[in-house]
Amino acid sequence: MHQEQHPAPAPTRRLSREAIIDTALAQIDRSGAQSLSMRSLAQELGVEAMSLYRYVEGKDDLLERVVEQLMGDMTSRLDADLTEHWQGFLQALANEVRRLAVEHPKAFPLVATRPPAAPWLRPPLRSVELVNTFLSTLLGFGFTDEQAVHTYRSFSSFLLGQLLLEASVRGVDPVDTPFDDADPSGDDDESTLADAPQVLRLRPLLSEDRSEAEFETALEAVLDRLARDLAQ
Amino acid sequence: MHQEQHPAPAPTRRLSREAIIDTALAQIDRSGAQSLSMRSLAQELGVEAMSLYRYVEGKDDLLERVVEQLMGDMTSRLDADLTEHWQGFLQALANEVRRLAVEHPKAFPLVATRPPAAPWLRPPLRSVELVNTFLSTLLGFGFTDEQAVHTYRSFSSFLLGQLLLEASVRGVDPVDTPFDDADPSGDDDESTLADAPQVLRLRPLLSEDRSEAEFETALEAVLDRLARDLAQ
DNA sequence: CGGGCGCTGCTTACAGTGTAAGCACATATC
DNA sequence: GATATGTGCTTACACTGTAAGCAGCGCCCG
């Protein structure tokens, strides 16, 4: 029904919702969500801005679609990832969401901070299917309603805090060459840190990127905690 | 030095950085950071938009100042709040930041998600002084450098996840009268939830606002975990 | 006291944003 | 071939942040 009948009608002249969303995501990955405009997006698609409105309700809708695309087949990947204990499920979910944050650090803030469609959709778990999978999986493992919901809450805020911070670290462009940044005397850091001796002293330690290891251990801590809560 | 010499020169005609920042915060509290514009802010101050630029570098700078104002005297309040054990300090800090999130739910996303000035400033702890107080307090309690930094990391992502979610729940305007929202048949919720039976079933449970209690118990969990880490 | 000077707020202007409304043309159908 | 349908373009408007320069006031100094 929706098939093309021409052998090769035009190079890329044909617009499509998918292409728009993909290009939008690409542009966000490249230069951040802030600098995405309907016009720049249209230009990259070789098209005029208003043409996009045939496929998308507006910018908000577009961003929502991008988020939807990112959450994408996470649900299916998790269904396939059947494990024997709930810890395995949560671990798989955590890794899945983290992969998203690491692969799209500039886009992750969208997933994390866009106003959720419904009050029970807690970022960064933004798809109803996914939340449903979450709840029914846990219920399947014998959780009570309260336990499942409590776990959902704990887990989402764990993911949000951990990954939003990690994404924001990974999201900054390496434009700031950390050495030789002109201005060798009144360095921005030094001046601000004048009366913050501990920060100054611990700066190298604070700047280390331990995010992967920290994520793992924090995840284990959360799982431990949940196990303890369940046992009690 | 900065004294006024006139008895009463004009009603409010005198602009000031403080007044600008306060009004900006008020406007954000009222209608969200999204809808704050230099022009609307100027109008509320009975002034033209460009006048603001005498006191503020630009909009980004303004928002940064608002954040600064919010973090405000938190450091001093914490210094006064000397406690005997590090748990007390972290508890006081947590409550302080949570108070901020609860009192300014619409402004808190700024604190939480604005790109931090330095990589070692992890939202929502956005002031160098505060971070310095954090570190030196913990060091004062006998923490090693690594332990202090680790605690700083754990604690900031705990606060971020927990409070960003709480603020986003509290931040939505009660415009959505939950009943009688026209459109009685194809309700947005029902339609989306058609194939998410668990979400549909648990909706009341999911919509409950347990944020204060959850915050307390999550905080205790984090403190327990940290205590365990330290002992080992 | 007068003349400059600096500060304050205003005016104008421009480039950029999201998007509403209607037009032109290519395509698909009868 | 005529007509309907959709696709992309054009134009337009209200709004954003902000650069540049100007008008008037109060202050200080000669």
XYZ file of C-alpha atoms in Angstrom, chain A residues 12-206:
195
model
C 16.732 11.999 -0.944
C 13.956 14.405 -1.778
C 11.475 12.238 0.024
C 10.956 13.226 3.598
C 9.818 10.840 6.277
C 9.134 10.948 9.954
C 11.889 8.425 10.569
C 14.481 10.422 8.660
C 13.508 13.559 10.530
C 13.821 11.931 13.918
C 17.081 10.218 13.047
C 18.616 13.424 11.775
C 17.375 15.301 14.803
C 19.004 12.755 17.064
C 22.214 12.934 15.069
C 22.252 16.702 15.364
C 21.613 16.523 19.098
C 24.382 13.986 19.526
C 26.670 16.299 17.632
C 25.928 19.664 19.159
C 23.426 19.289 21.959
C 19.699 19.672 22.183
C 19.997 23.377 22.828
C 21.309 24.148 19.364
C 18.752 22.102 17.487
C 16.370 24.307 15.589
C 13.696 23.459 13.109
C 15.576 25.458 10.518
C 18.945 23.836 11.053
C 17.330 20.422 11.058
C 15.485 21.191 7.843
C 18.684 22.424 6.259
C 20.498 19.211 7.054
C 17.619 17.383 5.403
C 17.866 19.633 2.360
C 14.438 21.010 2.946
C 12.633 24.043 4.274
C 11.697 24.318 7.933
C 7.955 24.324 7.501
C 8.058 21.060 5.605
C 8.842 19.254 8.814
C 5.450 20.156 10.199
C 3.816 17.682 7.858
C 5.424 14.895 9.853
C 5.713 16.314 13.332
C 3.344 18.325 15.469
C 5.964 20.813 16.545
C 9.286 20.964 18.250
C 8.090 19.526 21.510
C 6.517 16.631 19.711
C 9.738 16.130 17.759
C 11.797 15.944 20.930
C 9.288 13.559 22.425
C 9.677 11.360 19.372
C 13.429 11.456 19.691
C 13.118 10.265 23.271
C 10.721 7.574 22.145
C 13.210 6.490 19.518
C 15.956 6.302 22.110
C 13.900 4.214 24.471
C 13.076 2.331 21.320
C 13.508 -1.365 21.442
C 14.812 -1.388 24.972
C 11.689 -3.182 26.069
C 12.177 -5.928 23.508
C 15.840 -6.287 24.380
C 14.830 -6.723 27.980
C 12.137 -9.247 27.221
C 14.733 -11.325 25.473
C 17.039 -10.913 28.407
C 15.137 -13.237 30.619
C 16.977 -13.992 33.764
C 16.402 -16.247 36.678
C 16.337 -13.661 39.448
C 15.084 -10.124 39.697
C 18.597 -8.842 40.314
C 19.523 -10.032 36.848
C 16.630 -8.153 35.354
C 17.442 -4.924 37.138
C 21.073 -5.311 36.215
C 20.192 -5.777 32.556
C 17.890 -2.780 32.659
C 20.506 -0.642 34.356
C 23.107 -1.557 31.781
C 20.698 -0.906 28.983
C 19.863 2.583 30.225
C 23.495 3.296 30.943
C 24.470 2.264 27.432
C 21.963 4.810 26.199
C 23.439 7.516 28.417
C 26.971 6.708 27.314
C 26.184 6.464 23.629
C 24.104 9.635 23.602
C 25.427 11.822 26.402
C 24.125 15.005 24.815
C 20.696 13.511 24.247
C 20.336 11.842 27.616
C 19.299 15.018 29.442
C 16.221 14.971 27.222
C 15.323 11.504 28.404
C 16.075 12.496 31.958
C 14.561 15.911 32.338
C 11.747 16.416 29.849
C 8.481 16.752 31.719
C 7.072 13.235 31.820
C 3.850 12.543 29.998
C 2.233 11.089 33.107
C 3.027 11.516 36.783
C 3.785 7.819 37.198
C 6.355 7.853 34.423
C 9.545 8.639 36.269
C 12.531 9.636 34.179
C 14.690 8.164 32.880
C 12.209 5.298 32.357
C 9.987 7.082 29.930
C 7.977 4.480 28.131
C 4.804 2.967 29.416
C 5.711 -0.394 27.941
C 9.032 -0.348 29.699
C 7.469 0.535 33.027
C 4.909 -2.158 32.500
C 7.630 -4.696 31.756
C 9.427 -3.513 34.870
C 6.436 -3.966 37.104
C 5.181 -7.242 35.687
C 8.653 -8.759 35.724
C 9.052 -7.938 39.375
C 5.558 -9.124 40.177
C 6.445 -12.294 38.319
C 9.323 -12.772 40.709
C 6.908 -12.663 43.609
C 7.067 -9.013 44.547
C 3.993 -7.520 46.149
C 2.449 -4.460 44.536
C 4.027 -2.215 47.117
C 7.427 -3.800 46.747
C 7.331 -3.513 42.980
C 6.333 0.120 43.081
C 8.884 0.918 45.751
C 11.576 -0.772 43.694
C 10.470 1.160 40.653
C 10.854 4.402 42.556
C 14.210 3.583 44.083
C 15.573 2.323 40.838
C 14.488 5.226 38.711
C 15.986 7.803 41.007
C 19.165 5.775 41.226
C 19.420 5.682 37.440
C 18.534 9.332 37.099
C 21.114 10.611 39.545
C 23.897 8.358 38.447
C 23.449 8.622 34.709
C 22.525 12.260 34.438
C 25.774 13.103 36.139
C 27.750 10.672 34.047
C 26.185 11.958 30.845
C 26.864 15.539 31.777
C 30.517 14.703 32.334
C 30.777 12.834 29.063
C 28.685 15.406 27.284
C 31.051 18.337 27.521
C 32.943 18.854 24.328
C 36.671 18.314 24.652
C 37.134 21.874 23.465
C 38.775 22.822 26.723
C 42.214 21.541 26.105
C 43.082 21.127 29.758
C 46.590 22.477 29.314
C 47.929 25.595 27.715
C 44.674 27.473 27.732
C 46.266 30.861 27.365
C 45.748 33.107 30.372
C 48.372 31.414 32.508
C 48.150 33.754 35.471
C 44.611 34.655 36.478
C 43.282 31.227 35.694
C 39.581 30.919 36.206
C 40.009 27.902 38.433
C 42.763 29.197 40.630
C 40.984 32.421 41.387
C 37.700 30.783 42.315
C 39.441 28.121 44.319
C 41.504 30.567 46.312
C 39.417 30.082 49.436
C 38.473 26.483 48.795
C 41.692 24.759 49.741
C 40.312 21.236 49.918
C 38.709 21.465 46.518
C 41.936 22.843 45.162
C 43.997 20.139 46.777
C 41.669 17.305 45.762
C 41.078 18.612 42.290
C 42.894 15.774 40.521
C 41.026 13.189 42.549
C 37.747 14.982 41.930
